[in-house]
Amino acid sequence: MGAIVSCMSGRNGRSPSASPPPAAKRRSSVSSRRSGGAGAKAAEIDEQALAAAAALVLGQRGAGGAFDRSASVRYASKRQQQQGPPLPRSSSTRPRSLADPELQPQHLLAKDLNTKDLETNIIVLVHGGGFGAWCWYKTMSLLEDSGFKVNAIDLTGSGIHCSDTNKISSLSEYAEPLTSYLKGLGDAEKVILVAHDFGGACISHAMEMFPSKIAKAVFLCATMLTNGHSALDMFQQMDTNGMLQKAQEFVYSNGKDRPPTAINIDKASIRDLLFNQSPAKDVTLASVSIRPVPFAPVMEKLILTEENYGSVRRFFVETTEDNAIPLSHQQSMCTANPPEKVLRLKGSDHAPFFSRPQALHKALVEIATLPPAKAS
């Protein structure tokens, strides 16, 4: 962390205690890779990125401006005796919470529900920063058992995607697996997008590009940004009692004199930050599966219009025991950018797919079964 401050001091000729550097300008949504002769333009982009990184560090040293990287979740709940075989669930010996009782698919859906009669029965799951498609394994199983067609996307450099995280230079490049999937849909096909954490910025980007192919968008304790803002802007405003700064480590694959290329998540800190209500086995899964978060997409400001992004129905799912994106900040995002409906998962940490899989499933089914909006 201190390396960024000292680096900025050398390049800008001022101490870290000086007034915060200007906000970084929005990068183009088109992948913009540096070339050897980029000259002044490359230097300008470097200065902007370094300024953003320095502002991040300065914010961490202040009252509450740390960048939080959520990535994984765990699973908790207290056992209740019910008839019939239990649903697939964690083998953790930790007691289940009464907030997430063992419910079977037929209890969550109306008896006569046929998912083929819905506006769409295709649900696409988009992971958060550092995560991958692997984090949705419980949610996928429950939704498929209920009759939905489910796809979990590995974003560029995430999960088993082979790209180097440090070489990702834009949000459009990071979200390319998602936008390619949407582009390949038939003209009459629509999906429900569900995004966790930084995945919220990715589906916002997709909503702007393919509004006609998205029936509903669900932000699961996710970055639900407004036009002209970046995820970095949001994270700098949060106060998480110092947990974020303990968990994040900048990666400089291009050297300490260049902007950070990624953010690593300290494995020793993730339990308290991300999985404070999740079972041990899911924390272990996350600790060996989480990858670095690319820095450039986090810094990029979104371009969102009412005609495209604004035409898609949005829903937000709150997590009450979230240490990564506190409930108060989730509510602030909803106030600034009101969704159609807000649902709440009581007792959930930042990884409800681990800590409250049944309650999450019920919320997603509720949203999926809402009838199409009437044309005005």
mmCIF file of C-alpha atoms in Angstrom:
data_model
loop_
_atom_site.group_PDB
_atom_site.id
_atom_site.type_symbol
_atom_site.label_atom_id
_atom_site.label_comp_id
_atom_site.label_asym_id
_atom_site.label_seq_id
_atom_site.Cartn_x
_atom_site.Cartn_y
_atom_site.Cartn_z
ATOM 1 C CA MET A 1 0.000 0.000 0.000
ATOM 2 C CA GLY A 2 2.722 2.419 0.974
ATOM 3 C CA ALA A 3 4.382 1.812 -2.384
ATOM 4 C CA ILE A 4 1.506 3.544 -4.162
ATOM 5 C CA VAL A 5 1.755 6.615 -1.970
ATOM 6 C CA SER A 6 5.516 6.914 -2.349
ATOM 7 C CA CYS A 7 5.160 6.342 -6.073
ATOM 8 C CA MET A 8 2.631 9.149 -6.342
ATOM 9 C CA SER A 9 4.844 11.409 -4.268
ATOM 10 C CA GLY A 10 7.707 10.945 -6.713
ATOM 11 C CA ARG A 11 5.617 11.465 -9.833
ATOM 12 C CA ASN A 12 3.467 14.347 -8.709
ATOM 13 C CA GLY A 13 5.870 16.189 -6.480
ATOM 14 C CA ARG A 14 3.575 16.258 -3.478
ATOM 15 C CA SER A 15 3.199 14.348 -0.256
ATOM 16 C CA PRO A 16 0.427 11.828 0.457
ATOM 17 C CA SER A 17 -1.113 14.301 2.867
ATOM 18 C CA ALA A 18 -1.885 16.727 0.048
ATOM 19 C CA SER A 19 -5.416 17.161 -1.261
ATOM 20 C CA PRO A 20 -6.817 14.086 -3.021
ATOM 21 C CA PRO A 21 -5.933 13.749 -6.707
ATOM 22 C CA PRO A 22 -8.639 14.335 -9.322
ATOM 23 C CA ALA A 23 -10.999 11.497 -10.177
ATOM 24 C CA ALA A 24 -9.923 9.307 -13.045
ATOM 25 C CA LYS A 25 -11.612 9.931 -16.376
ATOM 26 C CA ARG A 26 -13.790 7.242 -17.846
ATOM 27 C CA ARG A 27 -12.051 4.791 -20.068
ATOM 28 C CA SER A 28 -13.626 3.807 -23.338
ATOM 29 C CA SER A 29 -15.860 0.761 -23.120
ATOM 30 C CA VAL A 30 -13.895 -0.579 -26.054
ATOM 31 C CA SER A 31 -10.726 -2.422 -25.089
ATOM 32 C CA SER A 32 -7.868 0.084 -25.239
ATOM 33 C CA ARG A 33 -4.513 -1.619 -25.043
ATOM 34 C CA ARG A 34 -1.367 0.421 -24.796
ATOM 35 C CA SER A 35 1.026 0.389 -27.745
ATOM 36 C CA GLY A 36 4.713 1.131 -27.578
ATOM 37 C CA GLY A 37 4.284 4.566 -29.166
ATOM 38 C CA ALA A 38 1.326 5.716 -27.134
ATOM 39 C CA GLY A 39 3.449 8.596 -25.827
ATOM 40 C CA ALA A 40 1.597 11.405 -24.121
ATOM 41 C CA LYS A 41 -1.748 9.590 -24.178
ATOM 42 C CA ALA A 42 -0.318 6.557 -22.356
ATOM 43 C CA ALA A 43 1.363 8.849 -19.832
ATOM 44 C CA GLU A 44 -1.951 10.628 -19.221
ATOM 45 C CA ILE A 45 -3.767 7.319 -18.628
ATOM 46 C CA ASP A 46 -0.962 6.211 -16.281
ATOM 47 C CA GLU A 47 -1.287 9.423 -14.302
ATOM 48 C CA GLN A 48 -5.058 8.966 -14.020
ATOM 49 C CA ALA A 49 -4.729 5.369 -12.858
ATOM 50 C CA LEU A 50 -2.037 6.241 -10.351
ATOM 51 C CA ALA A 51 -4.177 9.108 -9.099
ATOM 52 C CA ALA A 52 -7.082 6.733 -8.557
ATOM 53 C CA ALA A 53 -4.848 4.233 -6.776
ATOM 54 C CA ALA A 54 -3.408 6.962 -4.569
ATOM 55 C CA ALA A 55 -6.871 8.270 -3.745
ATOM 56 C CA LEU A 56 -7.802 4.748 -2.758
ATOM 57 C CA VAL A 57 -4.866 4.413 -0.390
ATOM 58 C CA LEU A 58 -5.388 7.872 1.071
ATOM 59 C CA GLY A 59 -9.025 7.014 1.639
ATOM 60 C CA GLN A 60 -8.033 3.828 3.452
ATOM 61 C CA ARG A 61 -5.874 5.799 5.820
ATOM 62 C CA GLY A 62 -8.780 8.114 6.511
ATOM 63 C CA ALA A 63 -12.125 7.391 8.057
ATOM 64 C CA GLY A 64 -13.587 5.076 5.483
ATOM 65 C CA GLY A 65 -12.485 5.027 1.861
ATOM 66 C CA ALA A 66 -11.242 1.559 1.135
ATOM 67 C CA PHE A 67 -11.786 -0.521 -1.929
ATOM 68 C CA ASP A 68 -13.553 -3.694 -0.998
ATOM 69 C CA ARG A 69 -13.305 -6.769 -3.034
ATOM 70 C CA SER A 70 -15.903 -9.306 -2.324
ATOM 71 C CA ALA A 71 -15.506 -12.664 -3.786
ATOM 72 C CA SER A 72 -16.840 -15.675 -2.072
ATOM 73 C CA VAL A 73 -19.509 -16.799 0.304
ATOM 74 C CA ARG A 74 -20.283 -19.470 2.733
ATOM 75 C CA TYR A 75 -23.288 -21.346 3.839
ATOM 76 C CA ALA A 76 -25.053 -21.442 7.266
ATOM 77 C CA SER A 77 -28.365 -22.500 8.739
ATOM 78 C CA LYS A 78 -29.887 -24.402 11.682
ATOM 79 C CA ARG A 79 -31.476 -27.735 11.047
ATOM 80 C CA GLN A 80 -35.200 -28.091 11.145
ATOM 81 C CA GLN A 81 -36.825 -31.491 10.863
ATOM 82 C CA GLN A 82 -38.887 -31.792 7.731
ATOM 83 C CA GLN A 83 -40.351 -34.702 5.816
ATOM 84 C CA GLY A 84 -38.704 -36.057 2.713
ATOM 85 C CA PRO A 85 -35.082 -36.094 1.623
ATOM 86 C CA PRO A 86 -33.180 -32.849 2.172
ATOM 87 C CA LEU A 87 -31.938 -30.740 -0.703
ATOM 88 C CA PRO A 88 -28.246 -30.861 -1.586
ATOM 89 C CA ARG A 89 -26.474 -28.676 0.974
ATOM 90 C CA SER A 90 -23.193 -28.099 2.694
ATOM 91 C CA SER A 91 -21.791 -30.983 4.697
ATOM 92 C CA SER A 92 -20.473 -28.489 7.210
ATOM 93 C CA THR A 93 -21.146 -29.401 10.825
ATOM 94 C CA ARG A 94 -21.982 -25.787 11.591
ATOM 95 C CA PRO A 95 -25.625 -25.378 12.681
ATOM 96 C CA ARG A 96 -28.066 -23.990 10.145
ATOM 97 C CA SER A 97 -29.778 -20.689 10.815
ATOM 98 C CA LEU A 98 -33.520 -20.482 11.242
ATOM 99 C CA ALA A 99 -33.394 -17.640 8.738
ATOM 100 C CA ASP A 100 -32.616 -20.176 6.015
ATOM 101 C CA PRO A 101 -34.650 -23.327 6.738
ATOM 102 C CA GLU A 102 -34.342 -26.408 4.626
ATOM 103 C CA LEU A 103 -36.972 -25.914 1.946
ATOM 104 C CA GLN A 104 -37.570 -28.200 -0.965
ATOM 105 C CA PRO A 105 -38.219 -26.884 -4.477
ATOM 106 C CA GLN A 106 -41.929 -27.732 -4.292
ATOM 107 C CA HIS A 107 -42.194 -25.546 -1.178
ATOM 108 C CA LEU A 108 -40.601 -22.597 -2.928
ATOM 109 C CA LEU A 109 -42.671 -22.743 -6.102
ATOM 110 C CA ALA A 110 -46.399 -22.872 -6.612
ATOM 111 C CA LYS A 111 -47.445 -26.461 -7.136
ATOM 112 C CA ASP A 112 -48.723 -25.864 -10.624
ATOM 113 C CA LEU A 113 -45.876 -23.623 -11.766
ATOM 114 C CA ASN A 114 -44.450 -24.499 -15.149
ATOM 115 C CA THR A 115 -41.273 -22.517 -15.795
ATOM 116 C CA LYS A 116 -41.910 -22.848 -19.529
ATOM 117 C CA ASP A 117 -44.900 -20.539 -19.087
ATOM 118 C CA LEU A 118 -42.767 -17.723 -17.693
ATOM 119 C CA GLU A 119 -41.530 -14.731 -19.661
ATOM 120 C CA THR A 120 -38.216 -16.590 -19.659
ATOM 121 C CA ASN A 121 -36.910 -19.622 -17.801
ATOM 122 C CA ILE A 122 -33.262 -18.899 -18.586
ATOM 123 C CA ILE A 123 -31.188 -17.500 -15.719
ATOM 124 C CA VAL A 124 -27.600 -16.323 -16.211
ATOM 125 C CA LEU A 125 -25.426 -16.042 -13.091
ATOM 126 C CA VAL A 126 -22.571 -13.518 -13.096
ATOM 127 C CA HIS A 127 -19.975 -13.761 -10.322
ATOM 128 C CA GLY A 128 -18.299 -10.953 -8.408
ATOM 129 C CA GLY A 129 -14.710 -9.738 -8.441
ATOM 130 C CA GLY A 130 -12.232 -12.543 -7.819
ATOM 131 C CA PHE A 131 -14.933 -15.225 -7.974
ATOM 132 C CA GLY A 132 -15.859 -17.522 -10.811
ATOM 133 C CA ALA A 133 -18.775 -19.632 -12.000
ATOM 134 C CA TRP A 134 -17.778 -22.141 -9.296
ATOM 135 C CA CYS A 135 -19.348 -20.006 -6.539
ATOM 136 C CA TRP A 136 -22.878 -20.625 -7.868
ATOM 137 C CA TYR A 137 -22.891 -24.420 -7.502
ATOM 138 C CA LYS A 138 -25.658 -24.495 -4.870
ATOM 139 C CA THR A 139 -27.796 -21.912 -6.647
ATOM 140 C CA MET A 140 -27.453 -23.714 -9.975
ATOM 141 C CA SER A 141 -28.556 -27.017 -8.465
ATOM 142 C CA LEU A 142 -31.623 -25.512 -6.774
ATOM 143 C CA LEU A 143 -32.718 -23.551 -9.842
ATOM 144 C CA GLU A 144 -32.279 -26.512 -12.164
ATOM 145 C CA ASP A 145 -34.292 -28.699 -9.774
ATOM 146 C CA SER A 146 -37.049 -26.090 -10.054
ATOM 147 C CA GLY A 147 -37.140 -26.301 -13.842
ATOM 148 C CA PHE A 148 -34.959 -23.347 -14.874
ATOM 149 C CA LYS A 149 -32.225 -23.385 -17.476
ATOM 150 C CA VAL A 150 -29.140 -21.996 -15.750
ATOM 151 C CA ASN A 151 -25.847 -20.687 -17.094
ATOM 152 C CA ALA A 152 -22.961 -19.475 -14.917
ATOM 153 C CA ILE A 153 -20.419 -17.297 -16.707
ATOM 154 C CA ASP A 154 -16.671 -17.135 -16.081
ATOM 155 C CA LEU A 155 -15.704 -13.529 -16.839
ATOM 156 C CA THR A 156 -12.346 -12.864 -18.491
ATOM 157 C CA GLY A 157 -9.467 -13.926 -16.255
ATOM 158 C CA SER A 158 -11.832 -15.475 -13.694
ATOM 159 C CA GLY A 159 -12.627 -19.023 -12.675
ATOM 160 C CA ILE A 160 -11.168 -21.358 -15.296
ATOM 161 C CA HIS A 161 -10.909 -18.644 -17.964
ATOM 162 C CA CYS A 162 -7.329 -18.792 -19.193
ATOM 163 C CA SER A 163 -6.652 -15.047 -19.645
ATOM 164 C CA ASP A 164 -4.114 -13.242 -17.477
ATOM 165 C CA THR A 165 -5.978 -10.936 -15.087
ATOM 166 C CA ASN A 166 -3.143 -8.404 -15.181
ATOM 167 C CA LYS A 167 -3.618 -7.834 -18.912
ATOM 168 C CA ILE A 168 -7.290 -6.890 -18.798
ATOM 169 C CA SER A 169 -7.531 -3.231 -19.805
ATOM 170 C CA SER A 170 -11.265 -2.396 -19.855
ATOM 171 C CA LEU A 171 -14.673 -3.349 -18.547
ATOM 172 C CA SER A 172 -15.797 -4.464 -22.008
ATOM 173 C CA GLU A 173 -12.877 -6.890 -22.172
ATOM 174 C CA TYR A 174 -13.604 -8.218 -18.683
ATOM 175 C CA ALA A 175 -17.321 -8.709 -19.433
ATOM 176 C CA GLU A 176 -16.750 -10.139 -22.927
ATOM 177 C CA PRO A 177 -17.824 -13.732 -22.066
ATOM 178 C CA LEU A 178 -21.181 -12.347 -20.885
ATOM 179 C CA THR A 179 -21.749 -10.035 -23.846
ATOM 180 C CA SER A 180 -20.723 -12.793 -26.278
ATOM 181 C CA TYR A 181 -23.289 -15.095 -24.691
ATOM 182 C CA LEU A 182 -26.030 -12.472 -25.031
ATOM 183 C CA LYS A 183 -25.023 -11.688 -28.598
ATOM 184 C CA GLY A 184 -25.457 -15.365 -29.470
ATOM 185 C CA LEU A 185 -29.055 -15.536 -28.241
ATOM 186 C CA GLY A 186 -31.878 -15.779 -30.754
ATOM 187 C CA ASP A 187 -33.882 -12.670 -31.576
ATOM 188 C CA ALA A 188 -36.840 -13.807 -29.471
ATOM 189 C CA GLU A 189 -34.801 -15.144 -26.542
ATOM 190 C CA LYS A 190 -34.547 -13.303 -23.237
ATOM 191 C CA VAL A 191 -32.729 -14.060 -19.994
ATOM 192 C CA ILE A 192 -32.714 -13.022 -16.355
ATOM 193 C CA LEU A 193 -29.289 -11.732 -15.312
ATOM 194 C CA VAL A 194 -28.213 -12.218 -11.698
ATOM 195 C CA ALA A 195 -25.027 -10.448 -10.618
ATOM 196 C CA HIS A 196 -23.037 -10.531 -7.404
ATOM 197 C CA ASP A 197 -20.640 -7.849 -6.163
ATOM 198 C CA PHE A 198 -18.606 -6.267 -9.016
ATOM 199 C CA GLY A 199 -20.638 -8.368 -11.435
ATOM 200 C CA GLY A 200 -23.224 -5.599 -11.069
ATOM 201 C CA ALA A 201 -21.062 -3.292 -13.191
ATOM 202 C CA CYS A 202 -20.723 -6.064 -15.783
ATOM 203 C CA ILE A 203 -24.453 -6.663 -16.179
ATOM 204 C CA SER A 204 -25.041 -2.888 -16.272
ATOM 205 C CA HIS A 205 -22.653 -2.779 -19.224
ATOM 206 C CA ALA A 206 -24.554 -5.689 -20.816
ATOM 207 C CA MET A 207 -27.935 -4.015 -20.180
ATOM 208 C CA GLU A 208 -26.734 -0.976 -22.081
ATOM 209 C CA MET A 209 -25.618 -3.158 -25.003
ATOM 210 C CA PHE A 210 -28.451 -5.716 -25.181
ATOM 211 C CA PRO A 211 -31.557 -4.353 -23.410
ATOM 212 C CA SER A 212 -33.971 -6.308 -25.612
ATOM 213 C CA LYS A 213 -32.414 -9.626 -24.572
ATOM 214 C CA ILE A 214 -32.697 -9.070 -20.815
ATOM 215 C CA ALA A 215 -36.083 -9.573 -19.162
ATOM 216 C CA LYS A 216 -34.932 -8.730 -15.644
ATOM 217 C CA ALA A 217 -31.652 -7.820 -13.919
ATOM 218 C CA VAL A 218 -31.012 -8.846 -10.319
ATOM 219 C CA PHE A 219 -28.311 -7.101 -8.299
ATOM 220 C CA LEU A 220 -27.288 -9.392 -5.436
ATOM 221 C CA CYS A 221 -25.423 -7.174 -2.937
ATOM 222 C CA ALA A 222 -23.850 -5.865 -6.132
ATOM 223 C CA THR A 223 -22.512 -2.637 -7.606
ATOM 224 C CA MET A 224 -25.635 -0.957 -8.979
ATOM 225 C CA LEU A 225 -24.051 2.194 -10.366
ATOM 226 C CA THR A 226 -25.440 5.320 -11.964
ATOM 227 C CA ASN A 227 -24.311 6.868 -15.222
ATOM 228 C CA GLY A 228 -20.805 8.330 -15.107
ATOM 229 C CA HIS A 229 -19.692 6.430 -12.005
ATOM 230 C CA SER A 230 -17.243 3.593 -11.477
ATOM 231 C CA ALA A 231 -17.042 0.789 -8.952
ATOM 232 C CA LEU A 232 -13.981 2.542 -7.535
ATOM 233 C CA ASP A 233 -16.128 5.613 -6.821
ATOM 234 C CA MET A 234 -18.534 3.446 -4.853
ATOM 235 C CA PHE A 235 -15.947 1.510 -2.870
ATOM 236 C CA GLN A 236 -14.127 4.685 -1.870
ATOM 237 C CA GLN A 237 -17.285 5.897 -0.124
ATOM 238 C CA MET A 238 -17.706 2.824 2.067
ATOM 239 C CA ASP A 239 -16.718 2.398 5.689
ATOM 240 C CA THR A 240 -16.079 -1.238 6.596
ATOM 241 C CA ASN A 241 -14.141 -0.699 9.830
ATOM 242 C CA GLY A 242 -10.756 -1.330 8.235
ATOM 243 C CA MET A 243 -11.527 -4.843 7.001
ATOM 244 C CA LEU A 244 -11.249 -3.933 3.331
ATOM 245 C CA GLN A 245 -7.766 -2.498 3.516
ATOM 246 C CA LYS A 246 -6.573 -5.573 5.376
ATOM 247 C CA ALA A 247 -7.912 -7.861 2.681
ATOM 248 C CA GLN A 248 -6.654 -6.103 -0.453
ATOM 249 C CA GLU A 249 -3.186 -6.242 -1.971
ATOM 250 C CA PHE A 250 -2.261 -4.372 -5.168
ATOM 251 C CA VAL A 251 -0.463 -6.225 -7.948
ATOM 252 C CA TYR A 252 2.021 -4.347 -10.179
ATOM 253 C CA SER A 253 2.792 -6.676 -13.067
ATOM 254 C CA ASN A 254 4.174 -3.748 -15.097
ATOM 255 C CA GLY A 255 6.399 -2.435 -12.307
ATOM 256 C CA LYS A 256 5.871 -0.207 -9.287
ATOM 257 C CA ASP A 257 6.264 2.919 -11.415
ATOM 258 C CA ARG A 258 3.133 2.003 -13.391
ATOM 259 C CA PRO A 259 -0.503 1.784 -12.262
ATOM 260 C CA PRO A 260 -1.699 -1.355 -10.460
ATOM 261 C CA THR A 261 -2.872 -4.117 -12.780
ATOM 262 C CA ALA A 262 -4.905 -6.129 -10.292
ATOM 263 C CA ILE A 263 -6.022 -6.448 -6.696
ATOM 264 C CA ASN A 264 -5.359 -9.619 -4.754
ATOM 265 C CA ILE A 265 -7.507 -10.793 -1.865
ATOM 266 C CA ASP A 266 -5.617 -11.784 1.265
ATOM 267 C CA LYS A 267 -6.701 -15.328 2.083
ATOM 268 C CA ALA A 268 -6.251 -14.728 5.818
ATOM 269 C CA SER A 269 -8.851 -11.938 5.796
ATOM 270 C CA ILE A 270 -11.587 -13.313 3.572
ATOM 271 C CA ARG A 271 -13.445 -15.223 6.283
ATOM 272 C CA ASP A 272 -14.273 -12.125 8.335
ATOM 273 C CA LEU A 273 -14.838 -9.894 5.315
ATOM 274 C CA LEU A 274 -16.775 -12.155 2.962
ATOM 275 C CA PHE A 275 -17.808 -15.365 4.692
ATOM 276 C CA ASN A 276 -18.695 -14.462 8.267
ATOM 277 C CA GLN A 277 -21.889 -16.544 8.022
ATOM 278 C CA SER A 278 -20.698 -19.240 5.616
ATOM 279 C CA PRO A 279 -19.608 -22.847 6.256
ATOM 280 C CA ALA A 280 -15.943 -23.743 6.527
ATOM 281 C CA LYS A 281 -15.903 -25.976 3.474
ATOM 282 C CA ASP A 282 -17.133 -23.149 1.229
ATOM 283 C CA VAL A 283 -14.505 -20.802 2.636
ATOM 284 C CA THR A 284 -11.900 -23.427 1.784
ATOM 285 C CA LEU A 285 -13.290 -23.713 -1.740
ATOM 286 C CA ALA A 286 -13.073 -19.945 -2.139
ATOM 287 C CA SER A 287 -9.554 -19.727 -0.715
ATOM 288 C CA VAL A 288 -8.182 -22.037 -3.414
ATOM 289 C CA SER A 289 -10.375 -20.682 -6.248
ATOM 290 C CA ILE A 290 -10.380 -16.890 -5.910
ATOM 291 C CA ARG A 291 -8.255 -15.051 -8.482
ATOM 292 C CA PRO A 292 -7.024 -11.438 -8.576
ATOM 293 C CA VAL A 293 -9.477 -8.692 -9.560
ATOM 294 C CA PRO A 294 -8.419 -6.656 -12.630
ATOM 295 C CA PHE A 295 -7.911 -3.008 -11.686
ATOM 296 C CA ALA A 296 -8.794 -1.238 -14.971
ATOM 297 C CA PRO A 297 -12.472 -2.350 -15.063
ATOM 298 C CA VAL A 298 -12.928 -1.278 -11.429
ATOM 299 C CA MET A 299 -11.702 2.205 -12.333
ATOM 300 C CA GLU A 300 -13.809 2.572 -15.496
ATOM 301 C CA LYS A 301 -16.819 4.888 -15.421
ATOM 302 C CA LEU A 302 -20.000 3.491 -16.945
ATOM 303 C CA ILE A 303 -22.053 5.067 -19.705
ATOM 304 C CA LEU A 304 -25.703 4.186 -19.013
ATOM 305 C CA THR A 305 -28.721 5.594 -20.833
ATOM 306 C CA GLU A 306 -32.420 5.582 -19.978
ATOM 307 C CA GLU A 307 -33.233 4.219 -23.441
ATOM 308 C CA ASN A 308 -31.145 1.062 -22.975
ATOM 309 C CA TYR A 309 -30.067 0.401 -19.380
ATOM 310 C CA GLY A 310 -33.106 2.213 -18.030
ATOM 311 C CA SER A 311 -35.530 0.066 -20.026
ATOM 312 C CA VAL A 312 -34.565 -3.168 -18.202
ATOM 313 C CA ARG A 313 -36.445 -4.103 -15.017
ATOM 314 C CA ARG A 314 -34.044 -4.017 -12.061
ATOM 315 C CA PHE A 315 -34.268 -5.763 -8.684
ATOM 316 C CA PHE A 316 -31.931 -5.555 -5.699
ATOM 317 C CA VAL A 317 -31.346 -8.267 -3.080
ATOM 318 C CA GLU A 318 -29.945 -7.011 0.233
ATOM 319 C CA THR A 319 -27.694 -9.013 2.561
ATOM 320 C CA THR A 320 -28.041 -7.923 6.180
ATOM 321 C CA GLU A 321 -24.798 -9.304 7.685
ATOM 322 C CA ASP A 322 -22.572 -8.173 4.830
ATOM 323 C CA ASN A 323 -19.139 -6.919 5.929
ATOM 324 C CA ALA A 324 -17.917 -6.250 2.384
ATOM 325 C CA ILE A 325 -20.736 -4.012 1.136
ATOM 326 C CA PRO A 326 -22.573 -3.017 4.331
ATOM 327 C CA LEU A 327 -26.363 -2.950 4.319
ATOM 328 C CA SER A 328 -26.368 0.828 4.756
ATOM 329 C CA HIS A 329 -24.387 1.242 1.561
ATOM 330 C CA GLN A 330 -26.585 -1.199 -0.318
ATOM 331 C CA GLN A 331 -29.542 0.929 0.688
ATOM 332 C CA SER A 332 -27.726 4.078 -0.440
ATOM 333 C CA MET A 333 -27.283 2.580 -3.911
ATOM 334 C CA CYS A 334 -30.995 1.758 -4.051
ATOM 335 C CA THR A 335 -31.865 5.311 -3.021
ATOM 336 C CA ALA A 336 -29.606 6.816 -5.686
ATOM 337 C CA ASN A 337 -30.746 4.415 -8.412
ATOM 338 C CA PRO A 338 -34.127 2.954 -7.346
ATOM 339 C CA PRO A 339 -34.893 -0.565 -8.584
ATOM 340 C CA GLU A 340 -38.406 -1.903 -9.161
ATOM 341 C CA LYS A 341 -38.281 -3.973 -5.968
ATOM 342 C CA VAL A 342 -35.895 -4.644 -3.074
ATOM 343 C CA LEU A 343 -35.762 -8.054 -1.389
ATOM 344 C CA ARG A 344 -33.816 -8.863 1.783
ATOM 345 C CA LEU A 345 -31.905 -11.973 2.866
ATOM 346 C CA LYS A 346 -31.779 -11.853 6.651
ATOM 347 C CA GLY A 347 -28.639 -13.250 8.235
ATOM 348 C CA SER A 348 -26.723 -13.393 4.962
ATOM 349 C CA ASP A 349 -23.086 -12.427 4.608
ATOM 350 C CA HIS A 350 -21.593 -11.149 1.354
ATOM 351 C CA ALA A 351 -21.881 -14.621 -0.174
ATOM 352 C CA PRO A 352 -25.560 -15.587 0.048
ATOM 353 C CA PHE A 353 -25.056 -18.401 -2.472
ATOM 354 C CA PHE A 354 -23.037 -20.061 0.317
ATOM 355 C CA SER A 355 -24.581 -18.696 3.516
ATOM 356 C CA ARG A 356 -28.280 -18.520 2.530
ATOM 357 C CA PRO A 357 -28.698 -20.634 -0.618
ATOM 358 C CA GLN A 358 -32.321 -21.583 0.096
ATOM 359 C CA ALA A 359 -33.429 -18.028 0.870
ATOM 360 C CA LEU A 360 -31.576 -16.782 -2.204
ATOM 361 C CA HIS A 361 -33.282 -19.418 -4.318
ATOM 362 C CA LYS A 362 -36.682 -18.344 -3.023
ATOM 363 C CA ALA A 363 -35.927 -14.680 -3.842
ATOM 364 C CA LEU A 364 -34.795 -15.521 -7.380
ATOM 365 C CA VAL A 365 -37.895 -17.650 -8.008
ATOM 366 C CA GLU A 366 -40.082 -14.804 -6.741
ATOM 367 C CA ILE A 367 -38.475 -12.385 -9.180
ATOM 368 C CA ALA A 368 -38.518 -14.864 -12.065
ATOM 369 C CA THR A 369 -42.235 -15.551 -11.653
ATOM 370 C CA LEU A 370 -43.284 -11.874 -11.721
ATOM 371 C CA PRO A 371 -45.386 -11.306 -14.861
ATOM 372 C CA PRO A 372 -44.024 -9.177 -17.716
ATOM 373 C CA ALA A 373 -44.422 -5.457 -17.267
ATOM 374 C CA LYS A 374 -47.395 -3.996 -19.090
ATOM 375 C CA ALA A 375 -46.521 -1.737 -21.978
ATOM 376 C CA SER A 376 -47.311 1.883 -21.177
#
